[in-house]
């Protein structure tokens, strides 16, 4: 019996999570596994009512689940930064979900903005460090609000944090057919931080002689992702660069409507989410694309060890995008949110 914490969150989060849970229900019946969900109302609405984002003990409680399924975080009436920091980042950091795993895979039949590129060229995975870097929240102001103001935002790179991320990426690369890993950094400018990354990468690489390694500066990675995405199999990178290149990745795989990710603690409780935001203007209209949330549910099944079920969800999504929906964009799918969920269930 799997214990799943569900945080539908803000905006369109609840709508897409509902479709993901619909698929989970159907696939559990097909494969005969049991699970129990507990829903948490964390998000903007709760914050505005109570003034708190996560109550005391919330992280301990979430840590007691096998996995967490998250919809979206971000509320138009809450100042940017509060929910992001005290909910999303608090869970990522608090549960030490030190990997952010983001597959960039173009399914057959999906429109891609890149000319002459198809599913054969766009199939890689980004392993983003998820517990430190520029996201560590270290820094401060001096003389705030004066002409002499100083703002410092420190990039924290620990040998332990960097090495465990790189090691995880090598394992991901080893598990794939191509077995190729690219370090994406900026060693020519971040001569301390990314020197550490480069050294850790080179040292861990010795243990993985079956994995081919490569290096590219982050600006060049952006260029290649557009020009020759087939260069990449697995990319490992720091938190901030990973955030940026995975939005670019989402665009070349067909948009935010399909992009999913996992915040992974390989030894603890992981959290799966569609990587797009809460899309306030589409909230409650039954128009948002639930496929990213459904793909996140597939990744969650993989994490639970339900490999067959995960694969089945993935191929159902592939069938729906190639044979049914007209576009992955909001209002252009040719189907409503709930109908797309039904199509996936039918294709299981
Ligand atoms: C993401 C998001 C978050 C991030 C924000 C909402 C804090 O952009 O999951 O990529 O920067 O990690
Ligand atoms: Mn992002």
CSV table of C-alpha atoms and ligand atoms in Angstrom, one decimal:
chain,number,residue,atom,x,y,z
A,1,UNK,CA,0.0,0.0,0.0
A,2,UNK,CA,1.7,3.2,-1.2
A,3,UNK,CA,1.2,6.3,0.8
A,4,UNK,CA,0.9,9.4,-1.5
A,5,UNK,CA,0.7,12.9,-0.3
A,6,UNK,CA,-1.1,15.1,-2.7
A,7,UNK,CA,-0.6,18.9,-2.8
A,8,UNK,CA,-2.9,20.3,-5.6
A,9,UNK,CA,-1.7,23.8,-4.8
A,10,UNK,CA,-2.6,26.9,-6.6
A,11,UNK,CA,-4.3,28.0,-9.9
A,12,UNK,CA,-4.7,25.1,-12.4
A,13,UNK,CA,-2.8,22.8,-10.0
A,14,UNK,CA,-5.9,21.1,-8.7
A,15,UNK,CA,-7.4,20.6,-12.2
A,16,UNK,CA,-4.3,18.9,-13.5
A,17,UNK,CA,-3.7,16.8,-10.4
A,18,UNK,CA,-7.2,15.5,-10.6
A,19,UNK,CA,-6.5,14.1,-14.1
A,20,UNK,CA,-3.2,12.6,-12.9
A,21,UNK,CA,-5.0,10.9,-10.0
A,22,UNK,CA,-7.6,9.6,-12.5
A,23,UNK,CA,-4.9,8.0,-14.5
A,24,UNK,CA,-3.3,6.6,-11.3
A,25,UNK,CA,-6.5,5.1,-10.3
A,26,UNK,CA,-7.0,3.4,-13.6
A,27,UNK,CA,-3.4,2.1,-13.9
A,28,UNK,CA,-3.5,0.8,-10.3
A,29,UNK,CA,-6.5,-1.3,-11.2
A,30,UNK,CA,-4.8,-2.6,-14.3
A,31,UNK,CA,-1.6,-3.6,-12.5
A,32,UNK,CA,-3.1,-4.5,-9.2
A,33,UNK,CA,-1.3,-2.2,-6.8
A,34,UNK,CA,-2.9,-0.4,-3.9
A,35,UNK,CA,-2.3,3.1,-2.7
A,36,UNK,CA,-3.8,5.7,-0.3
A,37,UNK,CA,-3.7,9.5,-0.9
A,38,UNK,CA,-3.9,12.2,1.7
A,39,UNK,CA,-4.6,15.7,0.4
A,40,UNK,CA,-2.9,18.8,1.8
A,41,UNK,CA,-4.3,22.3,1.2
A,42,UNK,CA,-0.9,24.1,1.1
A,43,UNK,CA,-0.8,27.0,-1.2
A,44,UNK,CA,-1.9,30.6,-1.8
A,45,UNK,CA,-5.4,30.3,-0.5
A,46,UNK,CA,-4.4,28.8,2.8
A,47,UNK,CA,-1.6,31.3,3.2
A,48,UNK,CA,-4.0,34.2,2.7
A,49,UNK,CA,-6.4,32.7,5.3
A,50,UNK,CA,-4.0,31.7,7.9
A,51,UNK,CA,-0.8,33.7,7.2
A,52,UNK,CA,1.3,30.6,7.2
A,53,UNK,CA,2.5,28.5,4.3
A,54,UNK,CA,3.6,25.2,5.9
A,55,UNK,CA,2.3,24.6,9.5
A,56,UNK,CA,4.7,23.3,12.1
A,57,UNK,CA,5.4,19.6,11.6
A,58,UNK,CA,4.4,19.6,8.0
A,59,UNK,CA,7.7,18.5,6.7
A,60,UNK,CA,7.9,15.7,9.2
A,61,UNK,CA,4.5,14.6,8.2
A,62,UNK,CA,5.3,14.7,4.4
A,63,UNK,CA,8.5,12.7,5.1
A,64,UNK,CA,6.3,9.9,6.3
A,65,UNK,CA,4.8,9.4,2.8
A,66,UNK,CA,6.3,7.3,0.0
A,67,UNK,CA,6.0,10.1,-2.5
A,68,UNK,CA,4.4,13.6,-2.9
A,69,UNK,CA,2.4,14.6,-5.9
A,70,UNK,CA,2.3,18.4,-6.4
A,71,UNK,CA,0.2,20.5,-8.8
A,72,UNK,CA,1.4,24.1,-8.9
A,73,UNK,CA,2.7,26.8,-6.7
A,74,UNK,CA,2.0,30.6,-7.3
A,75,UNK,CA,-0.9,32.8,-6.5
A,76,UNK,CA,-1.6,36.2,-8.1
A,77,UNK,CA,-2.5,37.8,-4.8
A,78,UNK,CA,0.6,36.6,-2.9
A,79,UNK,CA,3.8,38.4,-3.3
A,80,UNK,CA,6.3,36.5,-5.5
A,81,UNK,CA,8.8,34.6,-3.5
A,82,UNK,CA,6.7,33.6,-0.5
A,83,UNK,CA,5.1,30.4,-1.7
A,84,UNK,CA,8.0,29.5,-3.9
A,85,UNK,CA,10.4,29.8,-0.9
A,86,UNK,CA,8.2,28.6,1.9
A,87,UNK,CA,6.4,25.8,0.1
A,88,UNK,CA,8.3,24.5,-3.0
A,89,UNK,CA,11.8,25.2,-1.9
A,90,UNK,CA,11.0,24.3,1.7
A,91,UNK,CA,9.9,20.9,0.7
A,92,UNK,CA,12.8,20.4,-1.7
A,93,UNK,CA,15.4,21.4,0.9
A,94,UNK,CA,13.6,20.1,4.0
A,95,UNK,CA,13.3,16.6,2.5
A,96,UNK,CA,16.7,16.8,1.0
A,97,UNK,CA,15.4,16.2,-2.5
A,98,UNK,CA,18.8,16.9,-3.9
A,99,UNK,CA,18.1,15.9,-7.5
A,100,UNK,CA,15.7,17.6,-9.9
A,101,UNK,CA,15.2,15.2,-12.7
A,102,UNK,CA,13.7,16.6,-15.9
A,103,UNK,CA,13.4,14.5,-19.0
A,104,UNK,CA,13.3,16.4,-22.3
A,105,UNK,CA,11.6,14.0,-24.7
A,106,UNK,CA,9.7,14.9,-27.8
A,107,UNK,CA,6.9,12.5,-28.5
A,108,UNK,CA,6.0,11.5,-32.1
A,109,UNK,CA,3.4,13.8,-33.6
A,110,UNK,CA,4.1,16.7,-31.3
A,111,UNK,CA,4.9,20.1,-32.8
A,112,UNK,CA,8.4,21.2,-32.2
A,113,UNK,CA,9.6,24.8,-32.8
A,114,UNK,CA,12.9,23.5,-34.1
A,115,UNK,CA,13.1,23.0,-37.8
A,116,UNK,CA,14.0,19.5,-39.0
A,117,UNK,CA,14.2,18.0,-35.4
A,118,UNK,CA,12.0,15.2,-34.3
A,119,UNK,CA,11.8,12.5,-31.5
A,120,UNK,CA,15.1,11.0,-32.7
A,121,UNK,CA,16.9,14.2,-32.0
A,122,UNK,CA,15.2,15.3,-28.9
A,123,UNK,CA,15.5,12.7,-26.1
A,124,UNK,CA,17.7,13.7,-23.2
A,125,UNK,CA,17.5,14.1,-19.4
A,126,UNK,CA,18.6,17.0,-17.3
A,127,UNK,CA,19.9,16.2,-13.8
A,128,UNK,CA,19.6,19.5,-12.0
A,129,UNK,CA,21.2,19.9,-8.6
A,130,UNK,CA,18.3,20.8,-6.3
A,131,UNK,CA,19.5,21.5,-2.8
A,132,UNK,CA,22.1,24.3,-3.0
A,133,UNK,CA,23.8,26.7,-5.5
A,134,UNK,CA,22.1,30.1,-5.9
A,135,UNK,CA,19.0,28.7,-4.4
A,136,UNK,CA,20.5,28.2,-1.0
A,137,UNK,CA,19.1,31.6,0.1
A,138,UNK,CA,22.4,32.8,1.5
A,139,UNK,CA,23.2,36.5,1.2
A,140,UNK,CA,21.9,39.8,2.4
A,141,UNK,CA,21.7,43.5,2.0
A,142,UNK,CA,23.9,46.3,3.2
A,143,UNK,CA,22.6,49.9,3.3
A,144,UNK,CA,19.4,48.7,1.7
A,145,UNK,CA,17.4,51.4,0.0
A,146,UNK,CA,20.3,53.9,-0.1
A,147,UNK,CA,22.4,54.8,-3.1
A,148,UNK,CA,25.2,52.8,-1.5
A,149,UNK,CA,23.2,49.6,-1.4
A,150,UNK,CA,24.9,46.3,-1.7
A,151,UNK,CA,23.0,43.1,-2.4
A,152,UNK,CA,24.8,39.8,-2.1
A,153,UNK,CA,23.4,36.4,-3.2
A,154,UNK,CA,25.9,33.7,-2.6
A,155,UNK,CA,26.2,30.5,-4.6
A,156,UNK,CA,26.7,27.6,-2.3
A,157,UNK,CA,28.6,24.6,-3.6
A,158,UNK,CA,29.5,21.9,-1.2
A,159,UNK,CA,31.7,19.0,-2.3
A,160,UNK,CA,29.2,16.6,-0.9
A,161,UNK,CA,26.2,18.3,-2.6
A,162,UNK,CA,28.0,18.5,-6.0
A,163,UNK,CA,29.4,15.0,-5.9
A,164,UNK,CA,26.1,13.3,-5.0
A,165,UNK,CA,24.4,15.1,-7.9
A,166,UNK,CA,27.1,14.1,-10.3
A,167,UNK,CA,27.1,10.5,-9.1
A,168,UNK,CA,23.4,10.3,-9.6
A,169,UNK,CA,23.8,11.7,-13.1
A,170,UNK,CA,26.4,9.1,-14.0
A,171,UNK,CA,23.9,6.4,-12.8
A,172,UNK,CA,21.2,7.9,-15.0
A,173,UNK,CA,23.6,7.9,-17.9
A,174,UNK,CA,24.7,4.4,-17.3
A,175,UNK,CA,21.0,3.2,-17.3
A,176,UNK,CA,20.4,4.7,-20.8
A,177,UNK,CA,21.3,3.3,-24.2
A,178,UNK,CA,23.7,6.1,-25.2
A,179,UNK,CA,25.5,6.4,-21.9
A,180,UNK,CA,26.7,9.9,-22.4
A,181,UNK,CA,26.9,12.6,-19.8
A,182,UNK,CA,27.6,16.3,-20.4
A,183,UNK,CA,28.6,18.6,-17.6
A,184,UNK,CA,27.0,22.0,-18.1
A,185,UNK,CA,28.7,24.7,-16.2
A,186,UNK,CA,30.6,28.0,-16.6
A,187,UNK,CA,34.2,27.1,-15.6
A,188,UNK,CA,35.6,30.1,-17.6
A,189,UNK,CA,33.9,32.6,-15.3
A,190,UNK,CA,32.8,30.8,-12.1
A,191,UNK,CA,36.4,29.8,-11.5
A,192,UNK,CA,35.8,28.7,-7.9
A,193,UNK,CA,32.3,27.2,-7.9
A,194,UNK,CA,32.6,25.4,-11.2
A,195,UNK,CA,36.2,24.4,-10.7
A,196,UNK,CA,34.8,22.3,-7.8
A,197,UNK,CA,32.1,20.9,-10.2
A,198,UNK,CA,34.7,20.1,-12.9
A,199,UNK,CA,37.1,18.4,-10.4
A,200,UNK,CA,34.3,16.4,-8.8
A,201,UNK,CA,33.0,15.4,-12.3
A,202,UNK,CA,36.4,14.2,-13.4
A,203,UNK,CA,37.0,12.2,-10.3
A,204,UNK,CA,33.6,10.5,-10.3
A,205,UNK,CA,34.0,9.8,-14.1
A,206,UNK,CA,36.9,7.4,-13.3
A,207,UNK,CA,34.4,5.1,-11.7
A,208,UNK,CA,32.2,5.0,-14.8
A,209,UNK,CA,34.4,4.1,-17.7
A,210,UNK,CA,31.3,2.9,-19.6
A,211,UNK,CA,29.9,6.4,-19.7
A,212,UNK,CA,31.2,8.8,-22.3
A,213,UNK,CA,31.8,12.3,-20.8
A,214,UNK,CA,31.6,15.8,-22.3
A,215,UNK,CA,31.7,19.4,-21.1
A,216,UNK,CA,29.9,22.5,-22.4
A,217,UNK,CA,29.5,26.0,-20.9
A,218,UNK,CA,25.9,26.8,-20.2
A,219,UNK,CA,25.6,29.4,-22.9
A,220,UNK,CA,26.8,26.9,-25.4
A,221,UNK,CA,24.4,24.3,-24.0
A,222,UNK,CA,21.5,26.8,-24.8
A,223,UNK,CA,22.9,27.1,-28.3
A,224,UNK,CA,23.2,23.4,-28.9
A,225,UNK,CA,19.8,22.6,-27.4
A,226,UNK,CA,18.4,24.6,-30.3
A,227,UNK,CA,20.9,23.8,-33.0
A,228,UNK,CA,21.8,20.2,-32.3
A,229,UNK,CA,19.7,18.8,-29.4
A,230,UNK,CA,20.8,15.3,-30.6
A,231,UNK,CA,24.2,16.1,-28.9
A,232,UNK,CA,22.7,15.4,-25.6
A,233,UNK,CA,21.9,12.3,-23.7
A,234,UNK,CA,22.2,13.3,-20.0
A,235,UNK,CA,23.1,16.8,-18.8
A,236,UNK,CA,24.2,17.5,-15.2
A,237,UNK,CA,24.2,21.0,-14.0
A,238,UNK,CA,23.8,23.3,-11.0
A,239,UNK,CA,20.5,24.5,-9.6
A,240,UNK,CA,20.2,27.9,-11.4
A,241,UNK,CA,21.4,26.7,-14.8
A,242,UNK,CA,19.2,23.7,-14.5
A,243,UNK,CA,16.2,25.9,-13.9
A,244,UNK,CA,16.9,27.9,-17.0
A,245,UNK,CA,17.9,25.2,-19.5
A,246,UNK,CA,14.9,23.1,-18.5
A,247,UNK,CA,12.4,25.8,-19.5
A,248,UNK,CA,14.2,25.8,-22.9
A,249,UNK,CA,14.0,22.1,-22.8
A,250,UNK,CA,10.3,22.2,-22.2
A,251,UNK,CA,9.8,24.4,-25.3
A,252,UNK,CA,11.6,22.0,-27.6
A,253,UNK,CA,9.7,19.0,-26.3
A,254,UNK,CA,6.4,20.7,-27.1
A,255,UNK,CA,5.8,23.2,-24.3
A,256,UNK,CA,4.9,23.4,-20.6
A,257,UNK,CA,1.8,21.3,-21.3
A,258,UNK,CA,3.9,18.2,-21.4
A,259,UNK,CA,7.0,18.9,-19.3
A,260,UNK,CA,7.3,17.0,-16.0
A,261,UNK,CA,9.9,16.7,-13.3
A,262,UNK,CA,10.8,14.9,-10.1
A,263,UNK,CA,12.4,16.4,-7.0
A,264,UNK,CA,14.2,13.3,-5.9
A,265,UNK,CA,15.8,12.2,-2.6
A,266,UNK,CA,17.0,8.7,-3.6
A,267,UNK,CA,17.0,7.7,0.0
A,268,UNK,CA,13.8,9.5,1.1
A,269,UNK,CA,10.6,11.0,0.0
A,270,UNK,CA,10.5,12.4,-3.5
A,271,UNK,CA,8.1,14.9,-5.0
A,272,UNK,CA,6.7,14.9,-8.6
A,273,UNK,CA,5.3,17.9,-10.4
A,274,UNK,CA,4.4,19.4,-13.8
A,275,UNK,CA,7.2,22.0,-14.2
A,276,UNK,CA,4.9,24.8,-15.5
A,277,UNK,CA,3.3,27.3,-13.2
A,278,UNK,CA,-0.2,27.8,-11.8
A,279,UNK,CA,-1.5,29.6,-14.9
A,280,UNK,CA,-4.0,31.8,-13.0
A,281,UNK,CA,-5.7,33.1,-16.1
A,282,UNK,CA,-6.8,29.6,-17.1
A,283,UNK,CA,-7.8,28.5,-13.7
A,284,UNK,CA,-11.2,26.7,-13.4
A,285,UNK,CA,-11.8,26.9,-17.2
A,286,UNK,CA,-11.1,23.2,-17.9
A,287,UNK,CA,-8.7,24.2,-20.7
A,288,UNK,CA,-5.3,23.6,-19.3
A,289,UNK,CA,-3.2,20.7,-20.5
A,290,UNK,CA,-3.0,18.0,-17.8
A,291,UNK,CA,-0.4,15.9,-19.7
A,292,UNK,CA,2.6,17.3,-17.8
A,293,UNK,CA,0.9,16.3,-14.5
A,294,UNK,CA,0.1,12.9,-16.0
A,295,UNK,CA,3.7,12.5,-17.0
A,296,UNK,CA,4.7,13.5,-13.5
A,297,UNK,CA,2.5,10.8,-12.2
A,298,UNK,CA,4.3,8.3,-14.5
A,299,UNK,CA,7.6,9.4,-13.1
A,300,UNK,CA,6.2,8.9,-9.6
A,301,UNK,CA,5.2,5.4,-10.5
A,302,UNK,CA,8.8,4.7,-11.6
A,303,UNK,CA,10.0,6.0,-8.3
A,304,UNK,CA,7.6,3.7,-6.4
A,305,UNK,CA,9.1,0.8,-8.4
A,306,UNK,CA,6.0,0.3,-10.5
A,307,UNK,CA,8.1,0.2,-13.7
A,308,UNK,CA,5.5,-1.5,-15.9
A,309,UNK,CA,2.8,0.9,-14.8
A,310,UNK,CA,5.1,3.9,-15.4
A,311,UNK,CA,5.9,2.6,-18.9
A,312,UNK,CA,2.2,2.1,-19.6
A,313,UNK,CA,1.4,5.7,-18.6
A,314,UNK,CA,4.2,6.9,-20.8
A,315,UNK,CA,3.0,5.0,-23.9
A,316,UNK,CA,-0.6,6.1,-23.3
A,317,UNK,CA,0.6,9.7,-23.3
A,318,UNK,CA,2.5,9.0,-26.5
A,319,UNK,CA,-0.6,7.6,-28.1
A,320,UNK,CA,-2.8,10.5,-27.0
A,321,UNK,CA,-0.4,13.1,-28.3
A,322,UNK,CA,0.3,11.5,-31.6
A,323,UNK,CA,-3.3,10.3,-32.4
A,324,UNK,CA,-5.7,12.5,-30.5
A,325,UNK,CA,-4.9,15.9,-29.3
A,326,UNK,CA,-4.4,18.6,-32.0
A,327,UNK,CA,-1.9,20.7,-30.0
A,328,UNK,CA,-0.3,20.7,-26.6
A,329,UNK,CA,-1.2,24.4,-26.0
A,330,UNK,CA,-4.0,25.7,-23.9
A,331,UNK,CA,-7.3,26.0,-25.8
A,332,UNK,CA,-5.8,24.4,-28.9
A,333,UNK,CA,-5.9,20.8,-27.7
A,334,UNK,CA,-9.3,20.1,-29.3
A,335,UNK,CA,-10.3,18.6,-26.0
A,336,UNK,CA,-10.9,19.9,-22.5
A,337,UNK,CA,-8.6,19.2,-19.5
A,338,UNK,CA,-10.9,16.4,-18.2
A,339,UNK,CA,-11.3,14.9,-21.7
A,340,UNK,CA,-7.5,14.7,-22.2
A,341,UNK,CA,-7.4,12.8,-18.9
A,342,UNK,CA,-10.1,10.4,-20.1
A,343,UNK,CA,-8.2,9.9,-23.4
A,344,UNK,CA,-5.1,8.8,-21.5
A,345,UNK,CA,-7.2,6.4,-19.3
A,346,UNK,CA,-8.7,4.9,-22.5
A,347,UNK,CA,-5.2,4.5,-24.0
A,348,UNK,CA,-3.8,2.6,-21.0
B,1,LIG,C1,10.9,25.4,-11.2
B,1,LIG,C2,10.4,26.7,-10.8
B,1,LIG,C3,11.0,27.0,-9.4
B,1,LIG,C4,12.5,27.0,-9.5
B,1,LIG,C5,10.4,28.3,-8.8
B,1,LIG,C6,8.9,28.4,-8.8
B,1,LIG,C7,11.0,28.6,-7.4
B,1,LIG,O1,10.8,27.7,-11.7
B,1,LIG,O2,10.5,24.4,-10.6
B,1,LIG,O3,11.7,25.3,-12.2
B,1,LIG,O4,13.1,28.0,-9.8
B,1,LIG,O5,13.0,26.0,-9.2
B,2,LIG,MN1,11.8,26.9,-13.4
